[in-house]
Amino acid sequence: MTRIYPLLYRLGFTPWEYAGSHPPAARHITRLIEREEQQRQPPFGRALDLGCGRGHWAIVLAQRGWEVTGVDLVSRAVRAARANAAKVGVPVSIIQGDITALRAAGLEPEFQFIWDFGTIHGLSQAQRRVAGREVSALASADASILILAWTPAHRGPLPRGASQQDLEDAFAGWNVDDVQPFDATGLPRPLRNVGPCMYRLRRNSASPQS
Ligand SMILES: C[S@@+](CC[C@H](N)C(=O)[O-])C[C@H]1O[C@@H](n2cnc3c(N)ncnc32)[C@H](O)[C@@H]1O
């Protein structure tokens, strides 16, 4: 899946970005982010956007008061994310890198919130486990992770999806503490008929930090 993104960005075909401009989806995401903020005062802490693309959600988080780092593999997306953040005048650190090698990309602990809108569910389970270890090494003890994942299925070049079990397997030491069907009302059919869910993960209290 990862290999198709440079082409999609070159073609300007980025349907996942519709979520930001469709009120039901955007409202659902806003509610989920607000929940992360409820126990905190702004600035809320450090947030990590895994596969930040052209930066939409990284910018939203920064505008809300998070100190945001976005990571994406695709140089065209990274350039666009930096330009988009500069355009709206919010400080966001955008790094070109692989989420399976976050520390090698120069990221430092600790992040309080990890956001993934559509990246991890497109990886193989082996890649997810590596990404899970990287995230665990960079996340604070009280961190939370929010992940969008489609129901697992073979869909040709589209993301294969991930189940709760896949995510808990990939993020050793974390538990899913909330699952919500993602409100994809109004989004194009391929984005509605894939059983999208939002998963929230927290560390098991007994687990080691990395
Ligand atoms: C479905 S898009 C979502 C982009 C962004 N989260 C958004 O909502 O606009 C998935 C993103 O993950 C990036 N990506 C895929 N595999 C990656 C990896 N291993 N490391 C970093 N980024 C990756 C792609 O380049 C793409 O920008």
Short mmCIF file of C-alpha atoms and ligand atoms in Angstrom, two decimals:
data_model
loop_
_atom_site.label_atom_id
_atom_site.label_comp_id
_atom_site.label_asym_id
_atom_site.label_seq_id
_atom_site.Cartn_x
_atom_site.Cartn_y
_atom_site.Cartn_z
CA MET A 1 0.00 0.00 0.00
CA THR A 2 2.73 2.43 1.00
CA ARG A 3 4.20 2.37 -2.53
CA ILE A 4 1.08 3.77 -4.17
CA TYR A 5 1.06 7.07 -2.24
CA PRO A 6 3.73 8.95 -4.27
CA LEU A 7 1.63 8.33 -7.38
CA LEU A 8 -1.60 9.36 -5.69
CA TYR A 9 -0.07 12.62 -4.48
CA ARG A 10 1.39 13.26 -7.94
CA LEU A 11 -2.06 12.76 -9.47
CA GLY A 12 -3.68 14.87 -6.77
CA PHE A 13 -6.00 11.95 -5.94
CA THR A 14 -6.30 12.14 -2.15
CA PRO A 15 -9.83 10.99 -1.22
CA TRP A 16 -8.97 10.56 2.48
CA GLU A 17 -8.81 14.36 2.66
CA TYR A 18 -12.58 14.54 2.08
CA ALA A 19 -13.02 13.71 5.78
CA GLY A 20 -11.81 17.17 6.75
CA SER A 21 -14.46 18.92 4.69
CA HIS A 22 -17.48 16.65 5.35
CA PRO A 23 -19.24 17.90 8.48
CA PRO A 24 -20.26 14.51 9.97
CA ALA A 25 -16.75 13.08 9.65
CA ALA A 26 -15.03 16.29 10.72
CA ARG A 27 -17.41 16.66 13.70
CA HIS A 28 -16.75 13.09 14.78
CA ILE A 29 -12.99 13.66 14.67
CA THR A 30 -13.35 16.95 16.54
CA ARG A 31 -15.30 15.19 19.31
CA LEU A 32 -12.60 12.56 19.62
CA ILE A 33 -9.85 15.17 19.81
CA GLU A 34 -11.85 17.18 22.37
CA ARG A 35 -12.02 14.09 24.55
CA GLU A 36 -8.22 13.95 24.57
CA GLU A 37 -8.08 17.59 25.60
CA GLN A 38 -10.68 17.47 28.37
CA GLN A 39 -8.27 16.49 31.14
CA ARG A 40 -5.62 18.98 30.02
CA GLN A 41 -5.01 22.73 29.78
CA PRO A 42 -3.68 24.24 26.54
CA PRO A 43 -0.96 23.83 25.41
CA PHE A 44 -2.13 20.23 25.65
CA GLY A 45 1.22 18.57 25.04
CA ARG A 46 3.05 16.97 22.15
CA ALA A 47 1.07 15.25 19.42
CA LEU A 48 2.46 12.96 16.74
CA ASP A 49 0.61 12.61 13.42
CA LEU A 50 1.59 9.30 11.80
CA GLY A 51 1.41 9.63 8.01
CA CYS A 52 0.38 13.27 8.14
CA GLY A 53 -0.05 13.61 4.39
CA ARG A 54 -0.52 17.23 3.35
CA GLY A 55 -0.94 18.19 6.97
CA HIS A 56 -4.67 18.76 7.42
CA TRP A 57 -5.00 17.11 10.85
CA ALA A 58 -1.56 18.17 12.02
CA ILE A 59 -2.60 21.77 11.37
CA VAL A 60 -5.98 21.27 13.08
CA LEU A 61 -4.24 19.89 16.17
CA ALA A 62 -1.70 22.74 16.22
CA GLN A 63 -4.49 25.31 15.90
CA ARG A 64 -6.19 23.70 18.90
CA GLY A 65 -3.06 24.08 21.03
CA TRP A 66 -1.03 20.91 20.55
CA GLU A 67 2.68 20.98 19.80
CA VAL A 68 2.57 18.87 16.66
CA THR A 69 5.07 16.74 14.77
CA GLY A 70 3.87 15.15 11.54
CA VAL A 71 5.70 12.36 9.76
CA ASP A 72 5.18 11.19 6.20
CA LEU A 73 7.17 9.12 3.77
CA VAL A 74 6.23 11.00 0.61
CA SER A 75 8.29 14.10 -0.17
CA ARG A 76 5.50 15.77 -2.15
CA ALA A 77 3.13 15.41 0.81
CA VAL A 78 5.77 16.67 3.22
CA ARG A 79 6.42 19.78 1.11
CA ALA A 80 2.68 20.45 0.86
CA ALA A 81 2.19 19.98 4.62
CA ARG A 82 4.96 22.48 5.38
CA ALA A 83 3.53 24.96 2.87
CA ASN A 84 -0.01 24.54 4.23
CA ALA A 85 1.14 25.09 7.81
CA ALA A 86 3.11 28.18 6.76
CA LYS A 87 0.06 29.50 4.89
CA VAL A 88 -2.09 29.43 8.00
CA GLY A 89 0.78 30.49 10.22
CA VAL A 90 0.82 27.64 12.71
CA PRO A 91 4.02 26.05 13.95
CA VAL A 92 4.05 22.38 12.95
CA SER A 93 7.16 20.26 12.59
CA ILE A 94 6.87 18.08 9.49
CA ILE A 95 9.45 15.35 9.06
CA GLN A 96 9.97 13.13 6.05
CA GLY A 97 10.34 9.64 7.46
CA ASP A 98 8.93 6.18 7.86
CA ILE A 99 6.69 5.44 10.81
CA THR A 100 8.50 2.12 11.17
CA ALA A 101 11.72 4.08 11.87
CA LEU A 102 10.62 7.11 13.87
CA ARG A 103 13.68 7.25 16.11
CA ALA A 104 16.01 7.01 13.12
CA ALA A 105 14.10 9.98 11.67
CA GLY A 106 15.21 11.99 14.70
CA LEU A 107 12.00 12.00 16.74
CA GLU A 108 12.44 12.31 20.48
CA PRO A 109 10.16 11.28 23.37
CA GLU A 110 7.66 12.11 24.75
CA PHE A 111 4.38 12.40 22.90
CA GLN A 112 1.09 12.59 24.83
CA PHE A 113 -1.18 12.00 21.84
CA ILE A 114 -0.62 9.90 18.73
CA TRP A 115 -2.97 10.41 15.80
CA ASP A 116 -3.25 8.11 12.81
CA PHE A 117 -5.83 8.86 10.17
CA GLY A 118 -5.42 6.08 7.63
CA THR A 119 -1.77 5.05 7.72
CA ILE A 120 -1.31 2.06 10.01
CA HIS A 121 -4.23 0.09 8.60
CA GLY A 122 -2.50 0.09 5.21
CA LEU A 123 0.68 -1.54 6.53
CA SER A 124 1.40 -5.25 6.76
CA GLN A 125 1.03 -6.72 10.25
CA ALA A 126 4.84 -7.10 10.45
CA GLN A 127 5.28 -3.39 9.63
CA ARG A 128 2.60 -2.50 12.17
CA ARG A 129 4.48 -4.32 14.90
CA VAL A 130 7.62 -2.33 14.10
CA ALA A 131 5.63 0.91 14.03
CA GLY A 132 4.02 -0.12 17.33
CA ARG A 133 7.44 -0.51 18.95
CA GLU A 134 8.57 2.87 17.61
CA VAL A 135 5.46 4.60 18.89
CA SER A 136 5.74 2.89 22.28
CA ALA A 137 9.31 4.14 22.62
CA LEU A 138 8.23 7.73 21.95
CA ALA A 139 4.89 7.86 23.80
CA SER A 140 4.56 9.15 27.36
CA ALA A 141 3.24 6.88 30.09
CA ASP A 142 -0.17 8.57 29.95
CA ALA A 143 -0.33 8.80 26.15
CA SER A 144 -3.33 7.86 24.06
CA ILE A 145 -3.41 6.72 20.46
CA LEU A 146 -6.31 7.23 18.04
CA ILE A 147 -6.35 5.12 14.90
CA LEU A 148 -8.75 4.97 11.97
CA ALA A 149 -8.94 1.45 10.57
CA TRP A 150 -11.17 -0.23 8.05
CA THR A 151 -12.52 -3.72 8.66
CA PRO A 152 -9.88 -6.15 7.35
CA ALA A 153 -10.46 -7.44 3.79
CA HIS A 154 -8.61 -7.92 0.52
CA ARG A 155 -9.23 -4.77 -1.50
CA GLY A 156 -6.57 -4.84 -4.20
CA PRO A 157 -4.41 -1.74 -3.91
CA LEU A 158 -6.56 -0.22 -1.17
CA PRO A 159 -5.62 -0.49 2.52
CA ARG A 160 -6.14 -4.00 3.90
CA GLY A 161 -7.63 -2.66 7.15
CA ALA A 162 -6.97 -3.79 10.70
CA SER A 163 -9.04 -5.38 13.44
CA GLN A 164 -8.92 -4.56 17.15
CA GLN A 165 -6.92 -7.77 17.58
CA ASP A 166 -4.43 -6.66 14.89
CA LEU A 167 -3.94 -3.33 16.64
CA GLU A 168 -3.51 -4.85 20.10
CA ASP A 169 -1.05 -7.34 18.64
CA ALA A 170 0.92 -4.56 16.92
CA PHE A 171 0.90 -2.29 19.98
CA ALA A 172 2.19 -4.66 22.64
CA GLY A 173 1.53 -3.21 26.07
CA TRP A 174 -1.50 -1.21 24.90
CA ASN A 175 -5.22 -1.97 25.07
CA VAL A 176 -8.06 -0.69 22.97
CA ASP A 177 -10.31 1.11 25.45
CA ASP A 178 -12.83 2.49 22.96
CA VAL A 179 -14.05 1.58 19.48
CA GLN A 180 -16.50 3.73 17.53
CA PRO A 181 -17.85 3.28 14.01
CA PHE A 182 -16.47 6.25 12.11
CA ASP A 183 -19.15 8.65 10.89
CA ALA A 184 -18.51 8.48 7.15
CA THR A 185 -21.90 9.96 6.23
CA GLY A 186 -21.63 11.80 2.94
CA LEU A 187 -18.19 10.50 2.06
CA PRO A 188 -17.73 8.67 -1.26
CA ARG A 189 -19.05 5.11 -1.16
CA PRO A 190 -15.65 3.37 -1.10
CA LEU A 191 -14.92 5.26 2.12
CA ARG A 192 -18.31 4.38 3.65
CA ASN A 193 -18.55 0.69 2.81
CA VAL A 194 -15.32 -0.43 4.43
CA GLY A 195 -16.48 -0.56 8.05
CA PRO A 196 -14.28 2.32 9.21
CA CYS A 197 -13.79 2.49 12.98
CA MET A 198 -11.90 4.76 15.32
CA TYR A 199 -9.85 2.89 17.92
CA ARG A 200 -8.43 4.47 21.07
CA LEU A 201 -5.49 2.76 22.73
CA ARG A 202 -3.99 3.34 26.19
CA ARG A 203 -1.05 1.64 27.80
CA ASN A 204 -1.69 -1.31 30.10
CA SER A 205 -0.69 0.01 33.49
CA ALA A 206 1.58 -3.02 33.99
CA SER A 207 3.50 -2.64 30.73
CA PRO A 208 7.07 -1.36 30.40
CA GLN A 209 7.58 2.03 28.70
CA SER A 210 9.34 0.88 25.53
C1 LIG B 1 -4.57 7.61 3.75
S1 LIG B 1 -3.25 8.73 3.73
C2 LIG B 1 -3.70 9.79 5.10
C3 LIG B 1 -2.93 11.06 5.16
C4 LIG B 1 -3.32 11.99 6.30
N1 LIG B 1 -3.34 11.29 7.57
C5 LIG B 1 -4.65 12.65 6.05
O1 LIG B 1 -5.65 12.26 6.69
O2 LIG B 1 -4.71 13.56 5.21
C6 LIG B 1 -1.92 7.78 4.43
C7 LIG B 1 -0.63 8.55 4.53
O3 LIG B 1 0.36 7.72 5.14
C8 LIG B 1 1.60 7.91 4.46
N2 LIG B 1 2.38 6.69 4.71
C9 LIG B 1 2.10 5.44 4.27
N3 LIG B 1 3.01 4.57 4.76
C10 LIG B 1 3.86 5.29 5.52
C11 LIG B 1 4.99 4.97 6.31
N4 LIG B 1 5.44 3.70 6.40
N5 LIG B 1 5.62 5.96 6.98
C12 LIG B 1 5.18 7.25 6.88
N6 LIG B 1 4.12 7.61 6.16
C13 LIG B 1 3.46 6.65 5.49
C14 LIG B 1 1.22 8.15 3.02
O4 LIG B 1 2.23 8.81 2.31
C15 LIG B 1 -0.04 8.98 3.20
O5 LIG B 1 0.26 10.35 3.26
#
